[in-house]
PDB file of C-alpha atoms in Angstrom:
ATOM      1  CA  MET S   1       0.000   0.000   0.000  1.00 34.00           C
ATOM      2  CA  SER S   2       1.380   3.384  -0.899  1.00 33.00           C
ATOM      3  CA  LYS S   3       2.437   6.166   1.427  1.00 29.00           C
ATOM      4  CA  TYR S   4      -0.655   7.999   0.178  1.00 30.00           C
ATOM      5  CA  ILE S   5      -2.792   5.551   2.125  1.00 35.00           C
ATOM      6  CA  PHE S   6      -0.824   6.379   5.282  1.00 31.00           C
ATOM      7  CA  SER S   7      -1.517  10.060   4.838  1.00 30.00           C
ATOM      8  CA  ALA S   8      -5.124   9.450   3.835  1.00 33.00           C
ATOM      9  CA  PHE S   9      -5.831   7.971   7.244  1.00 35.00           C
ATOM     10  CA  LEU S  10      -6.286  10.205  10.232  1.00 34.00           C
ATOM     11  CA  VAL S  11      -5.281   8.143  13.214  1.00 37.00           C
ATOM     12  CA  ALA S  12      -7.412   9.539  15.976  1.00 37.00           C
ATOM     13  CA  VAL S  13      -7.098   7.766  19.265  1.00 38.00           C
ATOM     14  CA  LEU S  14     -10.301   9.038  20.805  1.00 38.00           C
ATOM     15  CA  LEU S  15      -9.085   8.686  24.369  1.00 39.00           C
ATOM     16  CA  THR S  16      -6.611  11.504  23.929  1.00 38.00           C
ATOM     17  CA  ALA S  17      -6.507  15.224  23.918  1.00 41.00           C
ATOM     18  CA  CYS S  18      -4.035  16.781  21.505  1.00 46.00           C
ATOM     19  CA  GLY S  19      -1.660  17.934  24.231  1.00 48.00           C
ATOM     20  CA  SER S  20      -1.383  14.459  25.731  1.00 56.00           C
ATOM     21  CA  VAL S  21      -0.276  12.607  22.602  1.00 58.00           C
ATOM     22  CA  THR S  22       3.378  11.613  22.890  1.00 60.00           C
ATOM     23  CA  PRO S  23       5.911  12.067  20.067  1.00 66.00           C
ATOM     24  CA  GLY S  24       6.451   8.291  20.135  1.00 63.00           C
ATOM     25  CA  GLY S  25       2.690   7.842  19.871  1.00 62.00           C
ATOM     26  CA  LEU S  26       2.550  10.049  16.793  1.00 64.00           C
ATOM     27  CA  ILE S  27       5.403   8.088  15.196  1.00 67.00           C
ATOM     28  CA  ALA S  28       3.727   4.750  16.013  1.00 64.00           C
ATOM     29  CA  ALA S  29       0.421   6.001  14.611  1.00 63.00           C
ATOM     30  CA  SER S  30       2.103   7.220  11.439  1.00 66.00           C
ATOM     31  CA  ARG S  31       3.699   3.789  10.937  1.00 67.00           C
ATOM     32  CA  LEU S  32       0.419   1.967  11.350  1.00 68.00           C
ATOM     33  CA  ASP S  33      -1.159   1.109   8.026  1.00 77.00           C
ATOM     34  CA  PRO S  34      -4.750   0.494   9.111  1.00 79.00           C
ATOM     35  CA  LEU S  35      -5.523  -1.319   5.862  1.00 86.00           C
ATOM     36  CA  GLU S  36      -2.557  -3.710   5.877  1.00 88.00           C
ATOM     37  CA  THR S  37      -1.884  -4.407   9.560  1.00 88.00           C
ATOM     38  CA  SER S  38      -3.325  -7.767  10.560  1.00 93.00           C
ATOM     39  CA  PRO S  39      -6.045  -7.244  13.198  1.00 94.00           C
ATOM     40  CA  SER S  40      -4.505 -10.069  15.236  1.00 93.00           C
ATOM     41  CA  ASP S  41      -1.296  -7.995  15.494  1.00 93.00           C
ATOM     42  CA  ILE S  42      -3.055  -4.929  16.933  1.00 91.00           C
ATOM     43  CA  ILE S  43      -2.798  -4.999  20.726  1.00 93.00           C
ATOM     44  CA  VAL S  44      -3.850  -2.086  22.927  1.00 92.00           C
ATOM     45  CA  ALA S  45      -2.944  -1.384  26.547  1.00 94.00           C
ATOM     46  CA  VAL S  46      -5.162   0.950  28.556  1.00 93.00           C
ATOM     47  CA  SER S  47      -4.351   2.410  31.968  1.00 94.00           C
ATOM     48  CA  VAL S  48      -7.308   3.442  34.119  1.00 94.00           C
ATOM     49  CA  PRO S  49      -7.854   4.128  37.830  1.00 95.00           C
ATOM     50  CA  GLU S  50      -7.498   0.958  39.923  1.00 95.00           C
ATOM     51  CA  ALA S  51     -11.166   1.262  40.942  1.00 95.00           C
ATOM     52  CA  LEU S  52     -12.310   0.794  37.326  1.00 95.00           C
ATOM     53  CA  ARG S  53     -12.609  -2.676  35.815  1.00 96.00           C
ATOM     54  CA  LEU S  54     -12.727  -3.213  32.089  1.00 96.00           C
ATOM     55  CA  ARG S  55     -14.395  -6.352  30.729  1.00 96.00           C
ATOM     56  CA  ASP S  56     -14.787  -7.755  27.246  1.00 97.00           C
ATOM     57  CA  GLY S  57     -16.608  -5.131  25.177  1.00 95.00           C
ATOM     58  CA  ASP S  58     -16.086  -2.210  27.578  1.00 95.00           C
ATOM     59  CA  ALA S  59     -13.602  -0.739  25.088  1.00 92.00           C
ATOM     60  CA  VAL S  60     -14.182  -0.661  21.338  1.00 92.00           C
ATOM     61  CA  PHE S  61     -12.076  -0.258  18.211  1.00 90.00           C
ATOM     62  CA  ARG S  62     -13.398   1.888  15.360  1.00 89.00           C
ATOM     63  CA  LEU S  63     -12.253   1.791  11.755  1.00 90.00           C
ATOM     64  CA  GLY S  64     -13.886   4.062   9.233  1.00 91.00           C
ATOM     65  CA  PHE S  65     -13.658   5.763   5.884  1.00 93.00           C
ATOM     66  CA  ILE S  66     -15.602   8.817   4.697  1.00 93.00           C
ATOM     67  CA  PRO S  67     -15.522   9.354   0.920  1.00 94.00           C
ATOM     68  CA  GLU S  68     -15.134  12.942  -0.240  1.00 93.00           C
ATOM     69  CA  ASP S  69     -17.978  12.295  -2.703  1.00 92.00           C
ATOM     70  CA  GLN S  70     -20.573  10.243  -0.853  1.00 91.00           C
ATOM     71  CA  SER S  71     -22.572   9.738  -4.042  1.00 90.00           C
ATOM     72  CA  VAL S  72     -19.903   7.257  -5.259  1.00 91.00           C
ATOM     73  CA  ALA S  73     -19.451   5.304  -2.027  1.00 92.00           C
ATOM     74  CA  GLU S  74     -21.133   5.009   1.352  1.00 93.00           C
ATOM     75  CA  PRO S  75     -19.253   6.020   4.510  1.00 95.00           C
ATOM     76  CA  ILE S  76     -17.896   3.100   6.527  1.00 95.00           C
ATOM     77  CA  ASP S  77     -17.903   3.120  10.317  1.00 93.00           C
ATOM     78  CA  ALA S  78     -17.119  -0.261  11.868  1.00 94.00           C
ATOM     79  CA  VAL S  79     -17.241  -0.537  15.647  1.00 94.00           C
ATOM     80  CA  VAL S  80     -15.862  -3.762  17.096  1.00 95.00           C
ATOM     81  CA  PRO S  81     -15.575  -4.695  20.779  1.00 96.00           C
ATOM     82  CA  LEU S  82     -12.137  -5.288  22.239  1.00 96.00           C
ATOM     83  CA  THR S  83     -11.478  -8.370  24.340  1.00 97.00           C
ATOM     84  CA  ILE S  84      -9.342  -8.591  27.475  1.00 97.00           C
ATOM     85  CA  LEU S  85      -6.191 -10.619  26.710  1.00 96.00           C
ATOM     86  CA  ASP S  86      -4.138 -12.623  29.177  1.00 93.00           C
ATOM     87  CA  GLY S  87      -0.535 -13.730  28.891  1.00 93.00           C
ATOM     88  CA  ILE S  88       0.812 -10.572  27.237  1.00 94.00           C
ATOM     89  CA  THR S  89       3.426  -8.541  29.067  1.00 94.00           C
ATOM     90  CA  LYS S  90       2.147  -5.090  29.949  1.00 96.00           C
ATOM     91  CA  PRO S  91       4.019  -1.996  28.744  1.00 95.00           C
ATOM     92  CA  ARG S  92       5.071  -1.273  32.340  1.00 95.00           C
ATOM     93  CA  SER S  93       4.101  -2.140  35.886  1.00 95.00           C
ATOM     94  CA  ALA S  94       0.955  -0.463  37.151  1.00 94.00           C
ATOM     95  CA  GLN S  95       1.585   2.491  39.425  1.00 94.00           C
ATOM     96  CA  SER S  96      -0.176   2.943  42.751  1.00 94.00           C
ATOM     97  CA  GLY S  97      -3.907   3.482  42.171  1.00 93.00           C
ATOM     98  CA  GLU S  98      -3.727   2.316  38.546  1.00 95.00           C
ATOM     99  CA  ALA S  99      -4.765  -0.787  36.586  1.00 96.00           C
ATOM    100  CA  ILE S 100      -3.490  -1.670  33.101  1.00 97.00           C
ATOM    101  CA  PHE S 101      -5.598  -3.802  30.781  1.00 97.00           C
ATOM    102  CA  ILE S 102      -4.391  -5.498  27.595  1.00 97.00           C
ATOM    103  CA  LEU S 103      -6.966  -5.707  24.803  1.00 97.00           C
ATOM    104  CA  GLY S 104      -7.222  -7.231  21.356  1.00 96.00           C
ATOM    105  CA  PHE S 105      -9.741  -8.898  19.073  1.00 96.00           C
ATOM    106  CA  SER S 106     -11.567 -12.192  19.328  1.00 96.00           C
ATOM    107  CA  ALA S 107     -11.170 -14.332  16.195  1.00 95.00           C
ATOM    108  CA  GLN S 108     -14.646 -13.305  15.021  1.00 96.00           C
ATOM    109  CA  ASP S 109     -14.003  -9.596  15.589  1.00 96.00           C
ATOM    110  CA  ALA S 110     -10.583  -9.796  13.916  1.00 96.00           C
ATOM    111  CA  ALA S 111     -12.324 -11.292  10.877  1.00 97.00           C
ATOM    112  CA  GLU S 112     -14.833  -8.423  10.906  1.00 96.00           C
ATOM    113  CA  ILE S 113     -12.044  -5.818  10.964  1.00 95.00           C
ATOM    114  CA  ALA S 114     -10.231  -7.693   8.154  1.00 96.00           C
ATOM    115  CA  ALA S 115     -13.430  -7.599   6.065  1.00 96.00           C
ATOM    116  CA  VAL S 116     -13.767  -3.841   6.667  1.00 96.00           C
ATOM    117  CA  GLN S 117     -10.107  -3.359   5.680  1.00 94.00           C
ATOM    118  CA  GLU S 118     -10.825  -5.170   2.391  1.00 96.00           C
ATOM    119  CA  GLN S 119     -13.969  -3.093   1.828  1.00 95.00           C
ATOM    120  CA  ILE S 120     -12.015   0.155   2.267  1.00 94.00           C
ATOM    121  CA  LYS S 121      -9.165  -1.093   0.033  1.00 94.00           C
ATOM    122  CA  THR S 122     -11.686  -1.939  -2.693  1.00 95.00           C
ATOM    123  CA  ILE S 123     -13.183   1.556  -2.534  1.00 94.00           C
ATOM    124  CA  ARG S 124      -9.716   3.157  -2.568  1.00 92.00           C
ATOM    125  CA  ALA S 125      -8.663   0.972  -5.549  1.00 94.00           C
ATOM    126  CA  GLN S 126     -11.590   2.462  -7.472  1.00 94.00           C
ATOM    127  CA  GLY S 127      -9.972   5.891  -7.081  1.00 94.00           C
ATOM    128  CA  VAL S 128     -12.314   7.137  -4.360  1.00 94.00           C
ATOM    129  CA  ASP S 129     -10.652   9.805  -2.218  1.00 93.00           C
ATOM    130  CA  GLY S 130     -11.612  10.324   1.376  1.00 92.00           C
ATOM    131  CA  SER S 131     -10.418  10.274   4.943  1.00 89.00           C
ATOM    132  CA  GLY S 132     -10.085   7.364   7.284  1.00 87.00           C
ATOM    133  CA  SER S 133     -10.239   7.061  11.015  1.00 84.00           C
ATOM    134  CA  LEU S 134      -9.084   4.630  13.616  1.00 81.00           C
ATOM    135  CA  GLY S 135      -9.975   4.990  17.250  1.00 81.00           C
ATOM    136  CA  ILE S 136     -10.171   3.306  20.612  1.00 83.00           C
ATOM    137  CA  THR S 137     -12.828   4.345  23.095  1.00 84.00           C
ATOM    138  CA  ILE S 138     -13.931   3.262  26.547  1.00 88.00           C
ATOM    139  CA  GLU S 139     -17.674   2.716  26.298  1.00 89.00           C
ATOM    140  CA  SER S 140     -18.434   1.261  29.726  1.00 92.00           C
ATOM    141  CA  GLY S 141     -16.970  -0.483  32.745  1.00 94.00           C
ATOM    142  CA  CYS S 142     -17.619  -1.206  36.372  1.00 94.00           C
ATOM    143  CA  TYR S 143     -16.099   0.368  39.461  1.00 94.00           C
ATOM    144  CA  THR S 144     -15.273  -0.953  42.898  1.00 94.00           C
ATOM    145  CA  SER S 145     -15.258   2.497  44.514  1.00 93.00           C
ATOM    146  CA  GLU S 146     -16.425   5.921  43.393  1.00 90.00           C
ATOM    147  CA  LEU S 147     -14.346   7.537  40.640  1.00 87.00           C
ATOM    148  CA  GLY S 148     -15.285  11.113  41.512  1.00 86.00           C
ATOM    149  CA  ASP S 149     -14.468  13.720  38.856  1.00 87.00           C
ATOM    150  CA  SER S 150     -11.443  11.908  37.495  1.00 88.00           C
ATOM    151  CA  LEU S 151     -11.059   9.136  34.931  1.00 90.00           C
ATOM    152  CA  GLU S 152      -7.334   9.238  34.139  1.00 90.00           C
ATOM    153  CA  VAL S 153      -6.531   7.190  31.029  1.00 90.00           C
ATOM    154  CA  SER S 154      -3.312   6.384  29.156  1.00 88.00           C
ATOM    155  CA  THR S 155      -3.027   4.202  26.054  1.00 87.00           C
ATOM    156  CA  TRP S 156      -0.295   2.168  24.364  1.00 87.00           C
ATOM    157  CA  LEU S 157      -0.270   0.413  20.997  1.00 86.00           C
ATOM    158  CA  ARG S 158       1.604  -2.618  19.685  1.00 88.00           C
ATOM    159  CA  THR S 159       1.294  -3.561  16.004  1.00 86.00           C
ATOM    160  CA  ALA S 160       3.589  -6.583  15.713  1.00 87.00           C
ATOM    161  CA  PRO S 161       4.268  -9.466  18.119  1.00 89.00           C
ATOM    162  CA  ALA S 162       8.014  -8.711  18.287  1.00 90.00           C
ATOM    163  CA  ASP S 163       7.509  -4.979  18.906  1.00 88.00           C
ATOM    164  CA  ASN S 164       7.306  -3.186  22.231  1.00 89.00           C
ATOM    165  CA  PHE S 165       4.272  -1.171  23.230  1.00 89.00           C
ATOM    166  CA  VAL S 166       4.477   2.512  22.314  1.00 86.00           C
ATOM    167  CA  LEU S 167       2.854   5.080  24.605  1.00 85.00           C
ATOM    168  CA  LEU S 168       0.217   6.865  22.533  1.00 81.00           C
ATOM    169  CA  ASN S 169      -0.988   9.327  25.122  1.00 80.00           C
ATOM    170  CA  ARG S 170       0.062  10.498  28.535  1.00 79.00           C
ATOM    171  CA  SER S 171      -2.483  10.349  31.302  1.00 86.00           C
ATOM    172  CA  VAL S 172      -5.506  12.466  30.521  1.00 86.00           C
ATOM    173  CA  ASN S 173      -8.720  12.920  32.491  1.00 89.00           C
ATOM    174  CA  LEU S 174     -11.292  11.499  30.110  1.00 86.00           C
ATOM    175  CA  PHE S 175     -14.082  13.331  31.956  1.00 89.00           C
ATOM    176  CA  ASP S 176     -12.347  16.651  31.170  1.00 89.00           C
ATOM    177  CA  VAL S 177     -11.844  16.023  27.435  1.00 86.00           C
ATOM    178  CA  LEU S 178     -15.264  14.584  26.611  1.00 86.00           C
ATOM    179  CA  PRO S 179     -18.043  17.004  25.674  1.00 89.00           C
ATOM    180  CA  PRO S 180     -20.737  17.177  28.400  1.00 91.00           C
ATOM    181  CA  GLU S 181     -23.083  14.800  26.540  1.00 92.00           C
ATOM    182  CA  GLY S 182     -20.258  12.302  25.968  1.00 88.00           C
ATOM    183  CA  ARG S 183     -19.307  12.403  29.634  1.00 88.00           C
ATOM    184  CA  ALA S 184     -22.935  11.882  30.668  1.00 91.00           C
ATOM    185  CA  GLN S 185     -23.250   8.883  28.317  1.00 91.00           C
ATOM    186  CA  LEU S 186     -20.065   7.297  29.663  1.00 90.00           C
ATOM    187  CA  GLU S 187     -21.005   7.918  33.298  1.00 91.00           C
ATOM    188  CA  ALA S 188     -24.393   6.264  32.651  1.00 92.00           C
ATOM    189  CA  LYS S 189     -22.573   3.120  31.472  1.00 93.00           C
ATOM    190  CA  LEU S 190     -20.192   2.943  34.444  1.00 93.00           C
ATOM    191  CA  ASN S 191     -21.828   0.722  37.051  1.00 93.00           C
ATOM    192  CA  ARG S 192     -20.788  -0.693  40.397  1.00 94.00           C
ATOM    193  CA  CYS S 193     -19.151  -4.139  40.037  1.00 93.00           C
TER     194      CYS S 193
END
């Protein structure tokens, strides 16, 4: 796939605010070819407050493409749940008051992402210009004690089994960066464990 595809895709990790994205995270995102990277090679690490528990499906992966001319192709917006993975070394040890979860795709969800990748490649091969997006969001979770006004989140990405995790964003209070309606929706889906 050409470098044009790299630049055609806006890698937007939705957990971050612009000021919290690390230089290494930007480099890792620029190296990720969302149409050629095997979904089974995409592993995400998410740091959250120790009181928050993530389960299968509490975080989701989005892959999309919006054609410039929507009369020639429909927009694509695939949302696939992420699954908690065991047996993968975390990017670092959890700090006091923090939990780190490792997430990836089930075989079925990896196949769905692969099908979406092929769909986007087919559209692009037809000469359709547009912009792509890739994102990771926390949609829900459960808590063991009240979170208060803070939901500090950091994310890491690994795109090949032999690679190390790369820090995408420094800790950011998700409650502060979400618009009020987004915060209200997330808070409604955070329940006591």
